[in-house]
Coordinates of C-alpha atoms and ligand atoms in Angstrom, one line a residue:
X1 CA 7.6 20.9 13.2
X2 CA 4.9 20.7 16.3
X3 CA 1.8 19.5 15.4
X4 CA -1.2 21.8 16.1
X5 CA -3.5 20.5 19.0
X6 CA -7.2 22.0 18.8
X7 CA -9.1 21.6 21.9
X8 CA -12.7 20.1 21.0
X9 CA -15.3 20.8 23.1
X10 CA -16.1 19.2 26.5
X11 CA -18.3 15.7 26.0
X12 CA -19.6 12.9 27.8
X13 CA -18.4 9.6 25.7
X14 CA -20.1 6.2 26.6
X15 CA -18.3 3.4 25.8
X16 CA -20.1 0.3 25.8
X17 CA -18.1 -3.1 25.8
X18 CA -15.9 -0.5 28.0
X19 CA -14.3 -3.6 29.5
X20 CA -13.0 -5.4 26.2
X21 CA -10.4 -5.8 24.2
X22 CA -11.1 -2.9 21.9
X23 CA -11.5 -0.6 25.0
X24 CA -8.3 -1.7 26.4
X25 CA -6.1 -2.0 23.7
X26 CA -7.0 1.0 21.3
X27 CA -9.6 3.5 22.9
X28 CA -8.6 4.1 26.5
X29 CA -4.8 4.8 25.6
X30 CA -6.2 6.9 22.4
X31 CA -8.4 8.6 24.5
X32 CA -5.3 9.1 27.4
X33 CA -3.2 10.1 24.5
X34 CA -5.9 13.0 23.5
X35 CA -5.7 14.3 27.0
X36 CA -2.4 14.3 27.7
X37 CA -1.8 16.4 24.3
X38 CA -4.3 19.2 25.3
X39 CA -7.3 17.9 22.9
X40 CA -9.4 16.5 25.3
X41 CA -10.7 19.3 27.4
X42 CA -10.7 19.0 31.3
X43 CA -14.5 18.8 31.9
X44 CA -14.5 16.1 29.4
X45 CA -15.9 12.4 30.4
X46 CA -15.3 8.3 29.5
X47 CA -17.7 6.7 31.0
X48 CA -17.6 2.6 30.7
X49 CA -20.7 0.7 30.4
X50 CA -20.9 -3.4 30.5
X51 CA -22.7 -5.7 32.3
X52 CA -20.5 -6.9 35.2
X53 CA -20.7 -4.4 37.7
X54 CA -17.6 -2.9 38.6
X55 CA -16.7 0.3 41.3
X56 CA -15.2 3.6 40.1
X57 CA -11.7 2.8 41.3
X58 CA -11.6 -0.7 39.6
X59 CA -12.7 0.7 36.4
X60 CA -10.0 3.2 36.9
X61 CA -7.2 0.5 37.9
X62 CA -8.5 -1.6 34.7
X63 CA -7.7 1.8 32.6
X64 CA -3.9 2.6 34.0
X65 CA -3.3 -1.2 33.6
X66 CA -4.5 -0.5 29.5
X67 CA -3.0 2.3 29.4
X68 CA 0.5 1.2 31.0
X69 CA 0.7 -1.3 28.9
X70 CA -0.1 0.4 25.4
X71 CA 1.5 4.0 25.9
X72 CA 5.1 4.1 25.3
X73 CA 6.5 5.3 29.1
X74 CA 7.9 8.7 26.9
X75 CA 4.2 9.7 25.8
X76 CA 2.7 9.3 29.2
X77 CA 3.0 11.0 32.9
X78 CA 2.1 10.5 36.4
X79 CA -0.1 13.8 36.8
X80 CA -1.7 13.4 33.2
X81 CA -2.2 9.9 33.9
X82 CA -4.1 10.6 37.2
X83 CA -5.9 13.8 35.8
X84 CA -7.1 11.4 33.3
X85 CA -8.6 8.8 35.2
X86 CA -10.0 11.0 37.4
X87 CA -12.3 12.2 33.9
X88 CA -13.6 8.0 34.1
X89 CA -16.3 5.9 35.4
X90 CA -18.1 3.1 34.9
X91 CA -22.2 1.7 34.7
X92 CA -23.1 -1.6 35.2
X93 CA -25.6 -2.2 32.3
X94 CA -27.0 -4.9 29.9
X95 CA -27.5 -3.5 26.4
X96 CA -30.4 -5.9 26.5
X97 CA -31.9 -5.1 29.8
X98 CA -33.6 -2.5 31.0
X99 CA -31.7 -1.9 34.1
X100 CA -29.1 1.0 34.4
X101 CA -30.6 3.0 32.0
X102 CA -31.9 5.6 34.0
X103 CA -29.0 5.8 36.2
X104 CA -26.7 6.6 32.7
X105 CA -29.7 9.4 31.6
X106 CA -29.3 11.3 34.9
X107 CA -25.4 11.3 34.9
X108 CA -25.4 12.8 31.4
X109 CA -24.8 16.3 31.7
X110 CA -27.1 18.4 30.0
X111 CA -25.0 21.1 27.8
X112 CA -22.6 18.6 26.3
X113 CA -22.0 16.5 23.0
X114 CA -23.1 13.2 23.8
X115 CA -21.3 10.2 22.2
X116 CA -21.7 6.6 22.3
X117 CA -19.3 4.0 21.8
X118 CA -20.7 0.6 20.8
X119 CA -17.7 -1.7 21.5
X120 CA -19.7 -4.8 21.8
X121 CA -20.7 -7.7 19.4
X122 CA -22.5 -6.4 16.4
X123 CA -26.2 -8.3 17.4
X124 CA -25.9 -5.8 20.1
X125 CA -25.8 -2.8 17.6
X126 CA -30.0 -2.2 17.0
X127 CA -31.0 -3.4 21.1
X128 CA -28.4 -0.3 22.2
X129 CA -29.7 2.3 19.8
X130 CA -33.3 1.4 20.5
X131 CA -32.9 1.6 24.5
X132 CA -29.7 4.8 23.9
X133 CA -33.9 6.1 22.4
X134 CA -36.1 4.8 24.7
X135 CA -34.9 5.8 28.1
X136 CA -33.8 9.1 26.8
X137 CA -30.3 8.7 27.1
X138 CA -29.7 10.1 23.5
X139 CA -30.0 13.9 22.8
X140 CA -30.8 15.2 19.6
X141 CA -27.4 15.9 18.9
X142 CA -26.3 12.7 20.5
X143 CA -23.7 10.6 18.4
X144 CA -23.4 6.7 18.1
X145 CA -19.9 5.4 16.9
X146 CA -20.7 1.6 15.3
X147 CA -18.1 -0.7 15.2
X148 CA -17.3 -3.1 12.5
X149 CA -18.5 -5.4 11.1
X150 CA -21.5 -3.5 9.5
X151 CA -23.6 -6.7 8.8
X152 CA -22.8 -10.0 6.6
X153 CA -24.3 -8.8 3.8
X154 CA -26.1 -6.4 1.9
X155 CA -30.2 -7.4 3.4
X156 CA -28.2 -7.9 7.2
X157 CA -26.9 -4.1 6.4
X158 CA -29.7 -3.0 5.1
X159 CA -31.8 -3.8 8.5
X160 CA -29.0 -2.4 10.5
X161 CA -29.4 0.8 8.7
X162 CA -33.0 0.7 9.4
X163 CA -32.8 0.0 12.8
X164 CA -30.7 2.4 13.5
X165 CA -32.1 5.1 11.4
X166 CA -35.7 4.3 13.4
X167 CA -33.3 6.3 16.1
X168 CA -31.2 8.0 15.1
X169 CA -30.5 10.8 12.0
X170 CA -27.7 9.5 9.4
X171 CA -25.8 12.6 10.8
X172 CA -25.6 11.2 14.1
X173 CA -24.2 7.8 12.9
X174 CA -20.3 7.2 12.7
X175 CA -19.9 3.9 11.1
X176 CA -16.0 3.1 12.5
X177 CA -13.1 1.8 9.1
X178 CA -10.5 2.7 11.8
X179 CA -8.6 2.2 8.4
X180 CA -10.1 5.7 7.2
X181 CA -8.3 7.1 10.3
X182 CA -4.6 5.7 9.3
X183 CA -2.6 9.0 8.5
X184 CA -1.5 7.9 5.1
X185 CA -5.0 7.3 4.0
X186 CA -5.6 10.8 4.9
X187 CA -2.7 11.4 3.4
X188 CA -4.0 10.0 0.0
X189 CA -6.9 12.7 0.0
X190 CA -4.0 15.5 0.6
X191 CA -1.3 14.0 -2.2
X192 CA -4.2 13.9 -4.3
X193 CA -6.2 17.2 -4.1
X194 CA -3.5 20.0 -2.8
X195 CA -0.7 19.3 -5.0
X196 CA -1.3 19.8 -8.7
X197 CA 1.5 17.3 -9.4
X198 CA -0.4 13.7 -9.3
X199 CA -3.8 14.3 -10.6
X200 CA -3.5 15.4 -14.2
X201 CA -1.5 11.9 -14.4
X202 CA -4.5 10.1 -12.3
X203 CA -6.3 8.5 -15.0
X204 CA -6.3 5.3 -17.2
X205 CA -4.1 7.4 -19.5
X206 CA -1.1 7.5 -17.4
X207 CA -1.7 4.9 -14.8
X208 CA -1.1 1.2 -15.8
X209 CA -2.1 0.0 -12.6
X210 CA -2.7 -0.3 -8.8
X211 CA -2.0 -3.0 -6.1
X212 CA -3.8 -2.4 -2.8
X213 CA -1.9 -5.1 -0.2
X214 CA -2.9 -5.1 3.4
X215 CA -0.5 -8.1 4.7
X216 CA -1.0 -10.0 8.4
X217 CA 1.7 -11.9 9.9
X218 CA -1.1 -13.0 12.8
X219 CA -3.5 -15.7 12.9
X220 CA -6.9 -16.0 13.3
X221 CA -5.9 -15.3 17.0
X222 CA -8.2 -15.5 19.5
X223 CA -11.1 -14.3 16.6
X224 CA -11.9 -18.2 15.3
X225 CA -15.2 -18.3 15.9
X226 CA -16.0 -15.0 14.1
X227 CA -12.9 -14.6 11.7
X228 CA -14.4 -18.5 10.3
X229 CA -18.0 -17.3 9.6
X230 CA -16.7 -14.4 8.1
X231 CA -13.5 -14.8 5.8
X232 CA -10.7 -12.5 4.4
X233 CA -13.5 -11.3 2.0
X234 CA -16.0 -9.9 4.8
X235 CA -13.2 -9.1 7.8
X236 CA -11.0 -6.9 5.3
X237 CA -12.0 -6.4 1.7
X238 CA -15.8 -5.5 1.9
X239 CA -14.7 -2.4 4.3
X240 CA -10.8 -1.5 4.3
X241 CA -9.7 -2.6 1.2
X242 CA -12.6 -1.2 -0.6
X243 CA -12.3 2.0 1.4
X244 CA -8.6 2.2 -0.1
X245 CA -10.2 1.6 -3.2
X246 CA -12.3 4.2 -3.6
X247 CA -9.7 6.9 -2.1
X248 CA -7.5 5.9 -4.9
X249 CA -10.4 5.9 -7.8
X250 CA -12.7 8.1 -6.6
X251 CA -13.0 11.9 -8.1
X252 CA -11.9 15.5 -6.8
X253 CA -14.9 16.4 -4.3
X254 CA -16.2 19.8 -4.3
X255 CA -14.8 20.5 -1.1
X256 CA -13.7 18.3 1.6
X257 CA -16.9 17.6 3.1
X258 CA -18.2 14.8 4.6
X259 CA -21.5 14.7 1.7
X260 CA -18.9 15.7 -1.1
X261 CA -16.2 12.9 -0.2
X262 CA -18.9 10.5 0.5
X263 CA -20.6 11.3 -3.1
X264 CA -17.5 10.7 -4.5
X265 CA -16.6 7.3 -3.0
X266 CA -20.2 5.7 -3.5
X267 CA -19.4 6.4 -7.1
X268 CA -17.4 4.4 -7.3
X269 CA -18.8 1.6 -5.8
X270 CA -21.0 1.9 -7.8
X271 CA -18.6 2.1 -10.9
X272 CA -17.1 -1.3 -10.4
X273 CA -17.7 -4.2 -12.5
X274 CA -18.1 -7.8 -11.2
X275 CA -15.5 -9.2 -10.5
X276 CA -15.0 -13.0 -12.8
X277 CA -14.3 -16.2 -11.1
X278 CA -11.2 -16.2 -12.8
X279 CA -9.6 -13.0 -11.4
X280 CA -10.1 -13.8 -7.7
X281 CA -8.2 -16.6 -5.6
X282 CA -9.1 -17.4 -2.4
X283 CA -6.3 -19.2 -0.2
X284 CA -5.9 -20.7 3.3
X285 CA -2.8 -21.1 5.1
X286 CA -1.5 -24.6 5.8
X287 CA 0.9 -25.0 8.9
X288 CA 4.8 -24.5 8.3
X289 CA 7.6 -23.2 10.3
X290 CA 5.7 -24.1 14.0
X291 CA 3.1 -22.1 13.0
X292 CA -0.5 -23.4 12.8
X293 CA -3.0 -24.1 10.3
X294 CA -5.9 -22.5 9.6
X295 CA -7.8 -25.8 10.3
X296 CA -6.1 -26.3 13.5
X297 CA -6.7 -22.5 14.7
X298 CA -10.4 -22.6 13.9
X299 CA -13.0 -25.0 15.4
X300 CA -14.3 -26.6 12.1
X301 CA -11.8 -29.3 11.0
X302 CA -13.2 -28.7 7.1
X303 CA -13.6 -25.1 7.0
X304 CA -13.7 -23.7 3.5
X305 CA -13.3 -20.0 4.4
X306 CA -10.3 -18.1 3.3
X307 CA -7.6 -16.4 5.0
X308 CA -6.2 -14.7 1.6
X309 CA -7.7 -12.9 -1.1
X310 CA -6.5 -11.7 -3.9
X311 CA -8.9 -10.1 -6.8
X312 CA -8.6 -8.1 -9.9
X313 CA -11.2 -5.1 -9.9
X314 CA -12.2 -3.0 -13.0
X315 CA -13.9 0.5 -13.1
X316 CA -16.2 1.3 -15.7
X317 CA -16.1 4.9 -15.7
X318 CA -14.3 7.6 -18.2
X319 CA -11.3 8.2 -15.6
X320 CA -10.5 4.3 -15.2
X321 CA -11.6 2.3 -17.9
X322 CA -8.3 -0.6 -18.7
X323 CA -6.5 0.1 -15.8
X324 CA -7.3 -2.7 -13.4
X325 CA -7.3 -2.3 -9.5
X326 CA -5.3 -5.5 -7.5
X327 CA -6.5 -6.1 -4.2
X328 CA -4.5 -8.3 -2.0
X329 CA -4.9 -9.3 2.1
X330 CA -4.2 -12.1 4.2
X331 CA -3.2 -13.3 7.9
X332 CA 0.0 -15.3 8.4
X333 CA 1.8 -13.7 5.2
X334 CA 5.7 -13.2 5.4
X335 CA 5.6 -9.8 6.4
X336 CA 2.6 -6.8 7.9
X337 CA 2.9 -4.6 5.5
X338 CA -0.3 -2.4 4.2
X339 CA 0.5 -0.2 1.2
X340 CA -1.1 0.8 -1.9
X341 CA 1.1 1.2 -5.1
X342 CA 0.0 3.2 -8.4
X343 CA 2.4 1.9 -10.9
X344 CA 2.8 4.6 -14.1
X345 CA 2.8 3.9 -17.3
X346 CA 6.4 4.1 -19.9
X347 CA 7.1 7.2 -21.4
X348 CA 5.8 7.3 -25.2
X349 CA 9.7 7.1 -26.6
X350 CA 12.6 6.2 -24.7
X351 CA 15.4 9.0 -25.8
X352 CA 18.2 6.7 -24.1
X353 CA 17.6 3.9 -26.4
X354 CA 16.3 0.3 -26.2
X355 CA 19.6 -0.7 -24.5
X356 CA 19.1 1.4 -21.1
X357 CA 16.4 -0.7 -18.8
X358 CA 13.7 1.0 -18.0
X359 CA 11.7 0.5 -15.1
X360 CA 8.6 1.8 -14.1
X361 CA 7.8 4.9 -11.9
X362 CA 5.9 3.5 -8.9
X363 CA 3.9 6.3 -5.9
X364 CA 3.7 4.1 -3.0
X365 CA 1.7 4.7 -0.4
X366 CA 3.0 3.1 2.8
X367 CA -0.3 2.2 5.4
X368 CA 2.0 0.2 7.9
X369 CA 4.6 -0.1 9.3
X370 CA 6.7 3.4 8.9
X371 CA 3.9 5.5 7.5
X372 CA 4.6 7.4 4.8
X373 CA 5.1 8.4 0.7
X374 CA 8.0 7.4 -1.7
X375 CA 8.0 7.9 -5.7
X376 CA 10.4 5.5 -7.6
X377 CA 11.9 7.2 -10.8
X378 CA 14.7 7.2 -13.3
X379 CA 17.7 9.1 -12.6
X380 CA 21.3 8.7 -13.9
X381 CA 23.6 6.1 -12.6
X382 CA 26.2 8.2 -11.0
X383 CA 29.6 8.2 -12.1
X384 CA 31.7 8.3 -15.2
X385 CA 29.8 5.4 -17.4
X386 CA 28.2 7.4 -19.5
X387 CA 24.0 7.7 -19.9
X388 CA 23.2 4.5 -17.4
X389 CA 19.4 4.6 -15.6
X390 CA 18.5 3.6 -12.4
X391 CA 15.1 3.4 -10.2
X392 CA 15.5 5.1 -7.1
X393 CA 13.1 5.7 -4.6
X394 CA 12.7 9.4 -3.4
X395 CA 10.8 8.3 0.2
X396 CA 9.6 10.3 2.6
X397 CA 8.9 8.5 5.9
X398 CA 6.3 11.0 7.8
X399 CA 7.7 10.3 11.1
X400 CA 11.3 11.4 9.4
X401 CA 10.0 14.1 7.7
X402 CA 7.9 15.8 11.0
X403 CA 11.1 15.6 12.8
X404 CA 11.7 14.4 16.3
X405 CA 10.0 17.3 17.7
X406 CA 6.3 15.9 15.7
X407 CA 3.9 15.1 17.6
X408 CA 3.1 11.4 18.3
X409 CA 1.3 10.3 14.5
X410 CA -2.3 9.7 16.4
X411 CA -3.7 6.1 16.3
X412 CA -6.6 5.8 14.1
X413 CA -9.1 5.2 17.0
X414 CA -8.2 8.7 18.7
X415 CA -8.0 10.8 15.6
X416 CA -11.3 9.3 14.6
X417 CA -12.9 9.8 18.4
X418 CA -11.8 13.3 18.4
X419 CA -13.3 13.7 14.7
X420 CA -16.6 12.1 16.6
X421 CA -17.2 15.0 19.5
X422 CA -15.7 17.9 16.4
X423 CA -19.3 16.2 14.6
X424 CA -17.2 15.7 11.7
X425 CA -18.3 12.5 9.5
X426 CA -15.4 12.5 6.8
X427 CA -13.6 9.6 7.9
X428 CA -16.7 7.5 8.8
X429 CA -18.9 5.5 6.2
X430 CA -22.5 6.5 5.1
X431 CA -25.1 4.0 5.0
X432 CA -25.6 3.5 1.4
X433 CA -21.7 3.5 0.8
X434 CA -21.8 0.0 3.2
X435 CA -24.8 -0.9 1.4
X436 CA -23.1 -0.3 -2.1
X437 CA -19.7 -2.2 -0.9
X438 CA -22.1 -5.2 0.5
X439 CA -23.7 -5.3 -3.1
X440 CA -20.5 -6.0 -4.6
X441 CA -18.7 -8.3 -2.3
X442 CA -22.4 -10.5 -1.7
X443 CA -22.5 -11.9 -5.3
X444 CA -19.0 -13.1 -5.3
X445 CA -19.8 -14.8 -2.2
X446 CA -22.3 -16.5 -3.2
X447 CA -20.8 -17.8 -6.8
X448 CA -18.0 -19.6 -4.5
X449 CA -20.5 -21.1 -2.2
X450 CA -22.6 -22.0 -4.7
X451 CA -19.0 -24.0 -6.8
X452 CA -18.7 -25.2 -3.4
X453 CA -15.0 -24.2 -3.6
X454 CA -12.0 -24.8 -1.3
X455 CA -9.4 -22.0 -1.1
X456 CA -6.0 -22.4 -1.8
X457 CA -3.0 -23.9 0.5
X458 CA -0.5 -21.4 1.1
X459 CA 2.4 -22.2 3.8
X460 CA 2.2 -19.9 6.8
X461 CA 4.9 -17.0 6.5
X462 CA 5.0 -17.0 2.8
X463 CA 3.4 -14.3 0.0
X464 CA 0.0 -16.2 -0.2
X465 CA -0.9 -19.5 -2.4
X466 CA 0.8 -19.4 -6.3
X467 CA -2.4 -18.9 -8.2
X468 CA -2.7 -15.0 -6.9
X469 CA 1.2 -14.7 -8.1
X470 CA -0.2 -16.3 -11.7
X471 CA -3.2 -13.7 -11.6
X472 CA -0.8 -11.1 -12.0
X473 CA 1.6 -13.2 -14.4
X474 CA -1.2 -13.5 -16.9
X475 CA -1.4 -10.2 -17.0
X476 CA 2.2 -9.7 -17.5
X477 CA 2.8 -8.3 -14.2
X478 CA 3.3 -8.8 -10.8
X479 CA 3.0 -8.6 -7.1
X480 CA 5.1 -5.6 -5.0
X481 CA 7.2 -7.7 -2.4
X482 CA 5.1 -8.3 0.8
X483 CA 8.3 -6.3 2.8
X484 CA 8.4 -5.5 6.7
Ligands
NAP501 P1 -14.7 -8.2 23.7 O1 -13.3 -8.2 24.1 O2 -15.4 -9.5 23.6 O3 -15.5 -7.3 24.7 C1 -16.9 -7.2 24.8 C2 -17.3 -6.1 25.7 O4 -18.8 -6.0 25.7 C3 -17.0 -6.4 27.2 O5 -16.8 -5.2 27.8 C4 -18.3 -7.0 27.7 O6 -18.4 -6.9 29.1 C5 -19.3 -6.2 27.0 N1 -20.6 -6.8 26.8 C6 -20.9 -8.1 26.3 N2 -22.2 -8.3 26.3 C7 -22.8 -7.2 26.7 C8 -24.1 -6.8 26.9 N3 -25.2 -7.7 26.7 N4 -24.4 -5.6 27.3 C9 -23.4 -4.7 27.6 N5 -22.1 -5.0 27.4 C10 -21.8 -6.2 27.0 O7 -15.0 -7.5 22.3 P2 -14.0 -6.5 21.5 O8 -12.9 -7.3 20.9 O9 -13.6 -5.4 22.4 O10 -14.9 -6.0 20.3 C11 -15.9 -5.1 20.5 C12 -16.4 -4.7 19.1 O11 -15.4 -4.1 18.4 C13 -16.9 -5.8 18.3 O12 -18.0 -5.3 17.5 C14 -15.8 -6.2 17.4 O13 -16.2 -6.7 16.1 C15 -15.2 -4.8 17.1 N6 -13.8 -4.8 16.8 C16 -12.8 -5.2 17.7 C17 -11.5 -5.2 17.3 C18 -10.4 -5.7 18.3 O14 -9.3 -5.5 17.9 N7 -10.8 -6.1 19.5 C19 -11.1 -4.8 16.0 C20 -12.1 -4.4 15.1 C21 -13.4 -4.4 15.5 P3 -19.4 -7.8 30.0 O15 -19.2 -9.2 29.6 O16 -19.1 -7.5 31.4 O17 -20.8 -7.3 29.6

């Protein structure tokens, strides 16, 4: 099966921070990747924007070096490769200053969607969208992708929003979850809403419940500095896990539509309950196997943030009410591994008798690695033993399944940049969505600051610290292995 490649239209795309590590490692070989498939047009053009001044041909070299180095040498060519950088070039400017501006304004061309990237550190977010404004840079049709994160907390959110709405239309904002651009979450929406299979068993009726793990195997990494102000519960919980969360809760919308979806998912937000101190653990890893510590990977030798979370989330709405929602992520787990896992409920009355094991039917929805979908049910042991059960997984992998003649499954960043210049806002969150996530996450915050808590030691390479496995053991269930 070849996937279907729709040309969008021409654009000029700015990408601020055009020089850093986002830029080189995800949207320059997206963006290549686009092109070389026949979805970027021609006319199309990336232009890099960061302070140090840089020529053409350097910015160039700086993108076949990315590019080199994060295309696979089957998905990438010589001529495409040199069409493509022929399509960049670069302006010096400060997104503080007030030099360079002009210069960016005149090379805009006049007929084409205007996008802009910000790539740079998020105190840099309102000073761009007010000088994108005030030198005239920005059409009206003119698009600003926002990267993550999206504030600290619901009032630093708040401000954002209004600084950027004191520029900019809420329909020209494309605030980035690169996780609403994975193919299996979009997958979710499709599983969901064009089969008729899954949804009349989507309810508190049928499902018992749902584990939502997104597992790290890396460090804080290079990130100390801001990974330690902001913790597992900012970095991935307020924005991806939630996002997961509401895909999996939220209702049918209308129509897929960026305002219908969106409706849907701020629901429920807005449907969750607090969460009590007893159903979250927070945990830190602790050096084993020749891998660092947390304390010895961040600056502060007594941090208290966490590198682990795991919580137990209720909804109070009709469709939910008793089946609870486990979230799980950390860094330096045993395995990456991203998946979300609805677990089924038994069947009223066992025909087989209480003798026959029965275990439970599980969809699975695989984020990372090997993308894909795989339903665990009962089928008859084969052979001559009689009536025997067994749990077998029916799994599709999507790459599998699209056959080596599929196309390349996008990244998240392209699919989402492309989705940018179509104007389409789907996959990116509204304000008063982040708003309504911040509102949740800030009070839980704030009751272990105010305990004055330390998170829980868990050994580097293992499933997290013991008290998340006894969260679920109280509840007479547990944890999905974190698998590679
Ligand atoms: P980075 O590697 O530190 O790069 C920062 C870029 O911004 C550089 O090109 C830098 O070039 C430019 N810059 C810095 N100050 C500037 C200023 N005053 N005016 C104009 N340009 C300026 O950062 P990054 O890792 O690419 O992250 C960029 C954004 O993406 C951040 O908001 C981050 O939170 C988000 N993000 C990154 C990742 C990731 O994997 N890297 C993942 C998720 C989200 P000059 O120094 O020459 O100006």
């Amino acid at each position: 099966m070849v996937a279907r490649v729709i040309p969008v239209e021409p654009f000029d795309l700015v990408v601020f921070g055009g020089t850093g590590d986002l830029a080189r490692r995800k949207i320059l070989p997206g963006l290549y990747r686009r092109f070389r498939d026949g979805q970027m047009p021609a006319e199309a053009r990336v232009i890099g924007a960061a302070r140090r001044a840089m020529e053409t041909d350097s910015y160039r070299a700086f993108a076949r070096d990315a590019i080199e180095e994060e295309v696979a040498p089957a998905r990438r060519d010589p001529d495409s490769l040199g069409a493509f950088l022929d399509r960049l070039d670069h302006v010096a400017i400060d997104a503080e200053g007030d030099e360079g501006w002009a210069e960016l304004a005149a090379r805009m061309h006049p007929d084409r969607v205007r996008a802009f990237y910000f790539s740079v550190a998020p105190r840099l977010f309102g000073p761009l969208a007010e000088r994108l404004h005030a030198h005239g840079v920005a059409d009206a049709e003119a698009r600003i992708v926002v990267e993550k994160p999206f504030g600290q907390d619901q009032a630093s959110a708040r401000q954002l929003n209004a600084t950027l709405a004191a520029h900019f239309g809420e329909s020209q904002i494309y605030r980035i979850d690169h996780y609403l651009g994975k193919e299996t979450v979009q997958n979710l929406m499709a599983v969901r809403f064009a089969n008729i299979l899954f949804e009349p068993l989507w309810n508190a009726q049928f499902v018992d419940h749902v584990q939502i793990t997104v597992a790290e195997t890396v460090g804080v990494g290079g990130r100390g500095g801001y990974y330690d102000a902001a913790g597992a519960m900012r970095d991935m919980v307020q924005n991806h896990l939630m996002q997961l969360l509401c895909l999996i809760a939220m209702e049918p919308p209308h129509r897929f539509d960026p305002q219908a979806v969106r409706d849907e998912k701020l629901k429920v937000i807005r449907a969750l309950d607090p969460v009590a101190p007893g159903d979250i653990v927070r945990g830190q890893y602790a050096a084993a196997g020749g891998m660092n510590g947390y304390l010895q990977d961040v600056a502060d030798p007594d941090s208290r943030t966490e590198s682990f979370v795991a919580l137990k989330a209720h909804l109070s709405n009709w469709r939910w009410k008793g089946t609870p929602f486990y979230l799980r992520t950390g860094k330096r787990l045993r395995a990456r591994s991203s998946e979300i896992a609805v677990t089924f409920r038994e069947p009223p009355h066992s025909i087989f008798g209480e003798a026959e094991r029965w275990a439970e039917n599980v969809l699975i929805i695989r984020l990372q690695p090997n993308e894909g979908i795989k339903l665990r049910v009962m089928i008859k042991e084969p052979g001559p033993g009689g009536m025997r059960l067994v749990n077998v997984p029916l799994d599709m992998s999507f790459a599998e399944a699209l056959g080596e003649n599929g196309a390349e499954i996008p990244d998240a960043y392209e699919r989402l940049i492309m989705d940018v210049i179509r104007g389409n806002q789907t996959l990116f969150m509204r304000g008063d969505e982040v708003e309504a996530a911040w509102a949740w996450i800030d009070p839980l915050i704030a009751a272990w600051e105010e305990r004055g808590s330390s998170p829980q030691p868990y050994e580097a390479g293992s499933s997290g610290p013991e008290e998340a496995a006894i969260l679920m053991h109280r509840d007479g269930r547990r944890w999905r292995g974190i698998e590679p």
